[in-house]
C-alpha positions as a printed Julia matrix, in Angstrom:
514×3 Matrix{Float64}:
 214.35   94.68  120.98
 217.68   96.08  119.8
 219.25   95.54  116.33
 221.16   92.62  117.36
 218.05   90.66  118.99
 216.27   91.48  115.7
 218.7    90.03  113.68
 219.26   86.97  115.96
 215.4    86.35  116.0
 215.08   86.51  112.04
 218.11   84.32  111.54
 216.54   81.62  113.98
 213.18   81.89  111.91
 214.95   81.46  108.85
 216.83   78.46  110.0
 213.48   76.85  111.31
 211.8    77.39  108.12
 214.28   75.46  106.26
 213.47   72.21  108.28
 216.75   71.1   109.34
 217.14   67.91  111.27
 217.04   68.47  115.34
 220.87   68.06  115.74
 221.41   71.06  113.53
 218.52   73.18  114.7
 219.89   72.61  118.48
 223.48   73.54  117.19
 222.29   76.71  115.53
 220.03   77.89  118.32
 222.87   77.38  120.74
 225.13   79.44  118.94
 222.67   82.26  118.49
 221.82   82.37  121.89
 226.0    82.51  122.61
 225.9    85.44  120.18
 223.32   87.47  122.09
 225.04   86.98  125.65
 228.31   87.91  123.69
 226.48   91.17  122.86
 225.51   91.91  126.47
 229.11   91.14  127.63
 230.7    93.4   124.87
 228.06   95.91  125.53
 227.32   95.78  121.56
 223.69   96.19  120.5
 224.06   95.69  116.92
 225.7    93.31  114.37
 229.24   94.61  113.51
 232.64   93.33  112.57
 234.04   93.51  116.16
 231.35   91.61  117.5
 231.36   88.79  114.76
 235.31   88.77  115.26
 235.07   87.73  118.79
 232.1    85.48  118.1
 234.24   83.41  115.41
 237.4    83.58  117.66
 235.73   81.8   120.42
 234.77   78.54  118.38
 235.73   75.52  120.05
 235.51   72.93  117.33
 235.74   72.53  113.36
 231.63   72.03  113.57
 231.18   74.95  115.99
 233.46   77.29  113.77
 231.33   76.04  110.54
 228.28   76.71  112.32
 229.12   80.31  113.47
 230.34   81.28  109.94
 227.24   80.14  108.43
 225.24   82.33  111.04
 227.48   85.33  110.21
 227.24   84.68  106.48
 223.47   84.65  106.97
 222.96   87.89  108.93
 225.8    89.83  106.82
 223.71   89.09  103.8
 220.47   90.17  105.23
 221.86   93.61  106.34
 224.53   94.22  103.78
 227.31   94.59  106.6
 230.39   93.54  104.45
 231.75   91.59  107.32
 235.1    89.96  106.46
 236.96   86.83  108.2
 240.41   86.81  109.67
 242.05   86.61  105.98
 240.43   89.77  104.52
 237.84   88.15  102.44
 234.21   89.15  102.42
 231.63   86.56  103.72
 229.4    87.48  101.01
 231.14   88.47   97.83
 228.94   89.32   94.63
 228.93   87.0    91.78
 231.03   87.88   89.08
 229.52   89.29   85.68
 228.58   86.8    83.07
 229.99   86.29   79.5
 227.44   88.63   77.83
 228.69   91.57   79.9
 232.15   90.85   79.84
 232.08   90.63   75.85
 231.36   94.6    76.0
 234.93   95.53   77.38
 236.83   97.55   75.17
 241.11   97.58   75.35
 242.73   99.67   76.51
 240.22   99.96   79.18
 239.15  103.15   80.85
 237.57  104.09   83.98
 234.04  103.12   82.52
 234.94   99.51   83.05
 234.28   98.16   86.29
 236.97   95.99   88.61
 234.59   93.14   88.41
 234.17   93.04   84.75
 237.92   93.08   84.38
 238.7    90.22   86.87
 235.88   88.07   85.02
 237.19   88.71   81.73
 241.01   87.89   83.02
 239.82   84.61   84.91
 238.02   83.31   81.5
 241.13   84.02   79.6
 243.18   82.43   82.24
 241.06   79.3    82.45
 241.11   79.09   78.46
 244.99   79.25   78.23
 245.15   75.36   78.45
 244.49   75.32   81.9
 246.87   75.59   84.86
 247.57   73.61   88.16
 247.6    76.99   90.03
 244.3    78.4    88.46
 242.36   77.61   91.74
 244.7    79.68   93.55
 244.45   82.73   91.33
 240.7    82.52   91.59
 241.32   82.67   95.45
 243.7    85.5    94.97
 241.33   87.65   92.81
 238.54   86.98   95.45
 240.74   88.6    98.09
 241.55   91.77   95.62
 237.51   92.09   94.91
 237.01   91.86   98.84
 239.48   94.65   99.47
 237.91   96.68   96.43
 234.41   96.23   98.01
 235.38   97.08  101.52
 237.2   100.49  100.38
 234.27  101.49   97.96
 236.36  101.07   94.86
 234.58   99.93   91.78
 235.47  101.38   88.5
 239.2   100.4    87.1
 241.96  102.63   88.43
 245.5   102.02   88.3
 245.96  103.98   91.41
 243.76  101.76   93.43
 245.8    98.63   92.16
 249.09  100.16   93.34
 247.18  100.88   96.79
 246.16   97.4    96.92
 249.74   96.3    96.2
 251.23   98.44   99.24
 248.41   96.87  101.61
 249.44   93.13  100.45
 253.28   94.24  100.92
 252.42   95.77  104.43
 250.73   92.36  105.19
 253.78   90.3   104.19
 256.27   92.49  106.1
 254.07   92.26  109.08
 254.2    88.44  108.74
 250.37   88.26  108.51
 250.51   85.97  105.3
 252.7    83.33  103.78
 255.3    84.77  101.28
 253.5    82.61   98.39
 250.22   84.05   99.16
 251.88   87.5    99.02
 253.64   86.72   95.63
 250.35   85.43   93.78
 248.15   88.45   94.97
 250.98   90.89   93.5
 251.11   88.86   90.48
 247.49   89.11   90.17
 247.59   93.04   90.15
 250.24   92.76   87.34
 248.28   90.51   85.2
 245.24   92.58   85.59
 247.32   95.58   84.38
 248.48   93.72   81.36
 244.96   92.47   80.58
 243.57   96.1    80.64
 246.05   97.32   78.53
 246.35   94.67   75.79
 243.1    92.73   76.33
 245.23   89.36   76.11
 246.99   87.08   78.52
 250.22   85.1    78.43
 251.99   83.47   81.08
 255.44   84.94   81.94
 257.61   85.99   84.83
 257.01   89.42   86.18
 260.35   90.94   87.24
 260.48   93.46   89.93
 261.77   96.83   88.84
 263.02   99.77   90.67
 261.06  102.89   89.99
 263.29  106.16   89.81
 262.69  109.68   88.61
 262.78  109.9    84.75
 265.98  112.1    84.99
 267.77  109.48   86.89
 266.37  106.66   84.53
 267.94  108.47   81.55
 271.18  109.03   83.42
 271.43  105.26   84.06
 270.46  104.49   80.44
 273.42  106.94   79.25
 275.73  105.06   81.64
 275.08  101.84   79.11
 274.43  103.79   75.71
 277.33  106.51   75.59
 280.59  104.48   74.36
 280.83  102.41   77.63
 282.6    98.92   77.39
 280.15   97.25   79.52
 277.29   97.56   76.68
 279.14   94.59   74.93
 278.84   92.41   77.85
 276.22   89.64   78.86
 272.63   90.82   79.94
 273.39   89.58   83.61
 276.54   91.75   83.6
 274.6    94.76   82.6
 271.98   93.74   85.25
 274.65   93.73   87.73
 275.73   97.31   86.66
 272.09   98.58   86.98
 271.65   97.09   90.2
 274.9    98.62   91.53
 274.09  102.33   90.05
 270.38  102.06   91.61
 272.02  100.89   95.14
 274.28  103.92   94.85
 271.45  106.02   93.95
 269.13  104.59   96.92
 272.17  104.88   99.82
 273.06  108.47   98.71
 269.38  109.49   98.55
 269.75  111.17   94.9
 266.46  112.08   93.4
 267.82  114.39   90.65
 270.99  115.47   88.94
 271.21  118.66   91.24
 271.61  116.22   94.1
 274.56  114.67   92.52
 276.25  117.93   91.99
 276.04  118.51   96.0
 278.06  115.34   97.08
 281.37  115.54   98.37
 283.94  113.03   99.57
 282.5   112.19  102.87
 279.09  111.18  101.14
 280.99  108.62   99.19
 283.14  107.46  102.22
 279.7   106.66  103.8
 278.23  104.9   100.69
 281.71  102.77  100.99
 280.85  101.99  104.6
 277.48  101.03  103.78
 278.4    98.65  100.83
 280.99   97.01  103.14
 278.47   96.28  105.72
 276.02   95.03  103.16
 278.18   92.64  101.13
 281.19   90.2   101.86
 284.52   91.08  100.77
 284.43   88.65   97.92
 281.44   90.49   96.44
 283.15   93.86   97.0
 285.87   93.06   94.74
 283.3    92.76   91.88
 281.18   96.03   93.24
 283.7    98.36   93.91
 285.27   98.63   90.36
 281.76   98.92   89.23
 281.42  101.97   91.58
 284.53  103.63   90.2
 283.52  103.06   86.75
 280.23  104.74   87.37
 281.54  107.6    89.42
 284.03  108.05   86.37
 281.09  108.43   84.24
 279.2   110.86   86.38
 282.48  112.73   86.45
 282.66  112.82   82.96
 279.23  114.03   82.69
 280.21  116.91   85.02
 277.68  116.04   87.48
 280.65  115.68   90.19
 283.16  118.05   91.11
 285.95  115.64   91.48
 286.36  112.03   90.65
 285.75  110.15   93.98
 286.6   106.66   92.79
 289.71  106.59   94.73
 287.67  106.03   97.7
 286.68  102.85   96.51
 289.88  100.6    97.15
 289.71   96.92   97.32
 290.72   95.71  100.87
 293.58   93.23  100.9
 292.43   89.93  102.52
 293.3    86.42  102.65
 291.94   84.52   99.9
 291.43   80.97  101.02
 292.42   78.64   98.06
 290.59   75.47   99.79
 287.89   74.21   97.13
 284.89   72.83   98.09
 284.85   69.05   97.24
 282.78   65.68   98.1
 284.28   62.52   98.41
 283.87   59.36   96.34
 281.54   57.91   98.79
 279.22   60.66   99.17
 279.07   61.12   95.3
 277.93   57.54   94.88
 275.39   58.19   97.7
 273.79   60.9    95.69
 273.87   59.08   92.5
 272.04   56.41   94.31
 269.62   58.75   95.9
 268.57   60.41   92.27
 266.96   56.93   91.47
 264.12   58.31   93.91
 263.94   61.8    92.71
 262.18   63.4    89.74
 263.38   62.68   86.16
 264.2    66.6    86.23
 266.33   66.48   89.35
 268.09   63.26   87.81
 268.83   64.96   84.55
 270.12   68.26   85.94
 272.36   66.37   88.68
 273.72   63.66   86.16
 275.03   66.48   84.01
 276.63   68.29   86.77
 278.48   65.02   88.47
 279.58   63.68   84.9
 280.69   66.91   83.0
 281.32   69.23   85.63
 279.14   71.91   83.87
 278.62   75.46   84.94
 275.12   76.22   86.38
 274.34   78.4    83.8
 275.13   75.7    80.91
 273.04   73.34   82.72
 269.83   75.58   82.97
 270.08   77.02   79.47
 270.75   73.67   77.76
 268.97   73.5    74.44
 267.6    70.83   72.17
 269.78   71.64   69.24
 273.0    71.38   71.5
 272.32   67.48   71.87
 272.95   65.68   68.64
 271.59   61.9    69.35
 272.86   60.49   66.38
 276.6    61.25   66.82
 276.07   60.91   70.7
 277.81   64.33   71.62
 276.66   67.57   73.48
 277.81   70.67   71.75
 277.6    73.87   73.65
 278.65   77.49   73.72
 279.28   78.24   77.35
 277.3    81.08   78.71
 280.13   82.43   80.75
 283.18   82.64   77.94
 280.96   81.85   74.69
 283.49   79.26   73.72
 282.32   76.08   72.24
 282.66   72.74   73.95
 282.26   69.53   72.7
 281.48   66.41   75.27
 280.4    62.74   74.57
 276.72   62.13   75.6
 277.12   59.19   78.31
 274.64   56.68   78.44
 273.1    57.39   82.01
 273.16   61.3    81.24
 271.33   60.8    78.08
 268.81   58.28   79.5
 268.07   60.78   82.45
 267.57   63.68   79.91
 264.99   61.37   77.7
 263.21   60.16   80.75
 262.6    63.65   81.64
 261.57   64.78   78.25
 259.1    61.98   77.61
 257.8    61.88   81.15
 257.82   65.03   82.91
 258.71   68.17   80.86
 255.63   70.42   79.87
 254.44   69.94   76.46
 255.19   73.53   75.3
 257.32   74.9    72.33
 260.42   76.11   74.04
 263.93   75.61   72.87
 265.4    74.79   76.39
 265.29   71.55   77.75
 264.76   72.12   81.34
 261.65   74.36   82.28
 259.44   75.31   85.5
 257.0    72.92   86.69
 254.39   75.4    86.72
 253.31   78.12   84.4
 254.86   80.36   82.92
 256.61   77.33   81.55
 260.04   79.31   81.39
 263.4    77.81   81.42
 264.85   77.39   84.94
 267.08   80.38   86.02
 269.28   78.33   88.75
 269.95   74.81   89.88
 271.62   75.65   93.16
 268.15   74.76   95.41
 267.9    71.49   93.71
 271.39   70.62   94.74
 271.52   72.02   98.1
 268.4    70.22   98.97
 269.86   66.93   98.11
 273.1    67.86  100.18
 270.83   68.9   103.09
 268.66   65.59  102.86
 271.81   63.25  102.6
 273.75   65.22  105.37
 276.71   65.73  102.94
 279.31   68.1   103.9
 282.0    69.65  101.58
 285.67   69.68  102.42
 285.51   73.33  103.3
 281.77   73.1   104.69
 280.77   76.04  102.48
 279.63   74.97   99.1
 276.36   73.37   98.56
 275.93   74.14   94.69
 276.25   72.82   91.3
 280.15   74.2    91.12
 280.83   71.56   93.77
 280.89   68.84   91.27
 283.25   71.05   88.94
 285.76   71.24   91.58
 285.36   67.55   92.46
 285.96   66.71   88.82
 288.68   68.68   88.7
 290.07   66.92   91.6
 289.34   63.5    90.25
 291.25   64.18   87.0
 294.45   65.64   89.02
 294.41   62.32   90.9
 294.59   60.08   87.92
 297.37   62.43   86.54
 295.77   63.8    83.65
 297.77   66.62   82.08
 297.0    70.03   83.01
 296.18   71.12   79.49
 293.47   68.33   79.13
 291.93   69.43   82.41
 291.74   73.28   81.05
 290.15   71.79   77.92
 287.66   69.67   79.78
 286.46   72.59   82.19
 286.65   75.0    79.24
 288.94   77.68   80.89
 289.87   80.65   78.57
 293.51   80.57   80.15
 295.53   78.52   82.11
 295.25   81.08   85.11
 291.93   80.06   85.42
 293.39   76.58   86.67
 295.3    77.77   89.43
 292.67   77.81   92.05
 291.82   73.86   90.98
 295.63   73.08   91.2
 295.74   73.89   94.96
 293.93   70.38   95.33
 296.95   68.82   93.92
 298.39   68.18   97.17
 301.22   65.75   96.65
 302.77   67.79   94.02
 302.56   70.95   95.86
 304.52   69.38   98.73
 307.48   69.0    96.35
 307.58   72.82   95.67
 307.93   73.64   99.49
 310.77   76.09  100.26
 313.25   75.41  102.91
 312.28   77.27  106.08
 315.65   77.22  107.77
 316.78   80.44  105.94
 313.71   82.54  106.77
 314.76   85.41  108.87
 318.79   84.88  108.42
 320.76   87.68  107.32
 322.89   87.08  104.1
 325.21   89.27  102.32
 326.89   89.1    98.8
């Protein structure tokens, strides 16, 4: 008898010893016979990963699949083969250490601590952290990580091994072998482990993806914000945009050290300009090119460039379409009616946008101390301009916010009203996806067939005010624009008055002399 026949014989004997019902015995014996025939067909004489992959893939029904998986699990445990399923999970994964063992861990941990100890300790912290609706998904993700570690014979804690698993997980996602949410939760498990390994504590928070560059380049980027640049006074979002453009330039130019910068010439920056123009739309380039010029001036001042190549980045002239995205009164009514079947959070966010025309950032960052329930006013400092804005608290808006706070909002101590539905309970970053889903669901098209975000309601509110002949200064104050120039885009919606300003076209092209 070869190894496969011995394994099948022992498995059959173990099943018969359990005295299962006649139907189950027949099912297991039939599957074992098929496994033997499969070994002969594939010319495989010992149990192995390749044989079991074929054995399971040829299952025809759910019962048949369950039976074959049980057989594989038994043989794998008996012979310690470390067989994995199609998703990369071990059929037999060892139990995690008990509480007594994980209490011995010292932080920050070193190589003397095993991955199993650290994972067991981390899961205990996550479970005790007021529970979580996604705790089971994390258990499943950690199970996959443990399977990968065991298969690759990695038992003692090592940061390099976790980075290797991260790369493995990313390759799987890039090749479309796993879904995006699975990829993200596995990546997050690695980040959580690294946090716990360093501090011994666990807190729910978002992990921001960071571009890692050479330390000298990192110092160069930091210097851009530190050494007297006007942009240091700007918002965090603006600084993040400048950092993103700086990193994008470094990546495209292939810069790894300061010496690489000194070897650049005009042709390199012309190629950079072409790459950026192919990656971003014209509207985005009007923001990105000035940042590029400012960064290049900074590098030139640091004597890292022979010439100031900022002149390469000239904004192209293009026709800017003054055709705001609006929705009709009928569509606005349809949206308000549809909000009655939506969640309380969605309704509250959308009512703030519809009634006040607030910006996305002002809605997402709305705080409890900005609503005076007794005076019935909303008093906010606008995130874009930092100017104060006072609005009346309308009944339908106030009721929608109260419904969300009392029925849906997570019971956590946060100054922000609108929070994520899942841990970490941070404030929401954008309401665009909420608005876009409603537009798609109701098949609503804007006047220019482009916008689907919160700003649509800002344009629409301005249009409604213009139609009722509200003075322009009141519109400026309502939208809280810094200057009247900001209103020009909105005034393009005032069609009837614009027609009164049309010039006589009869004299175009006619020569005149004085």
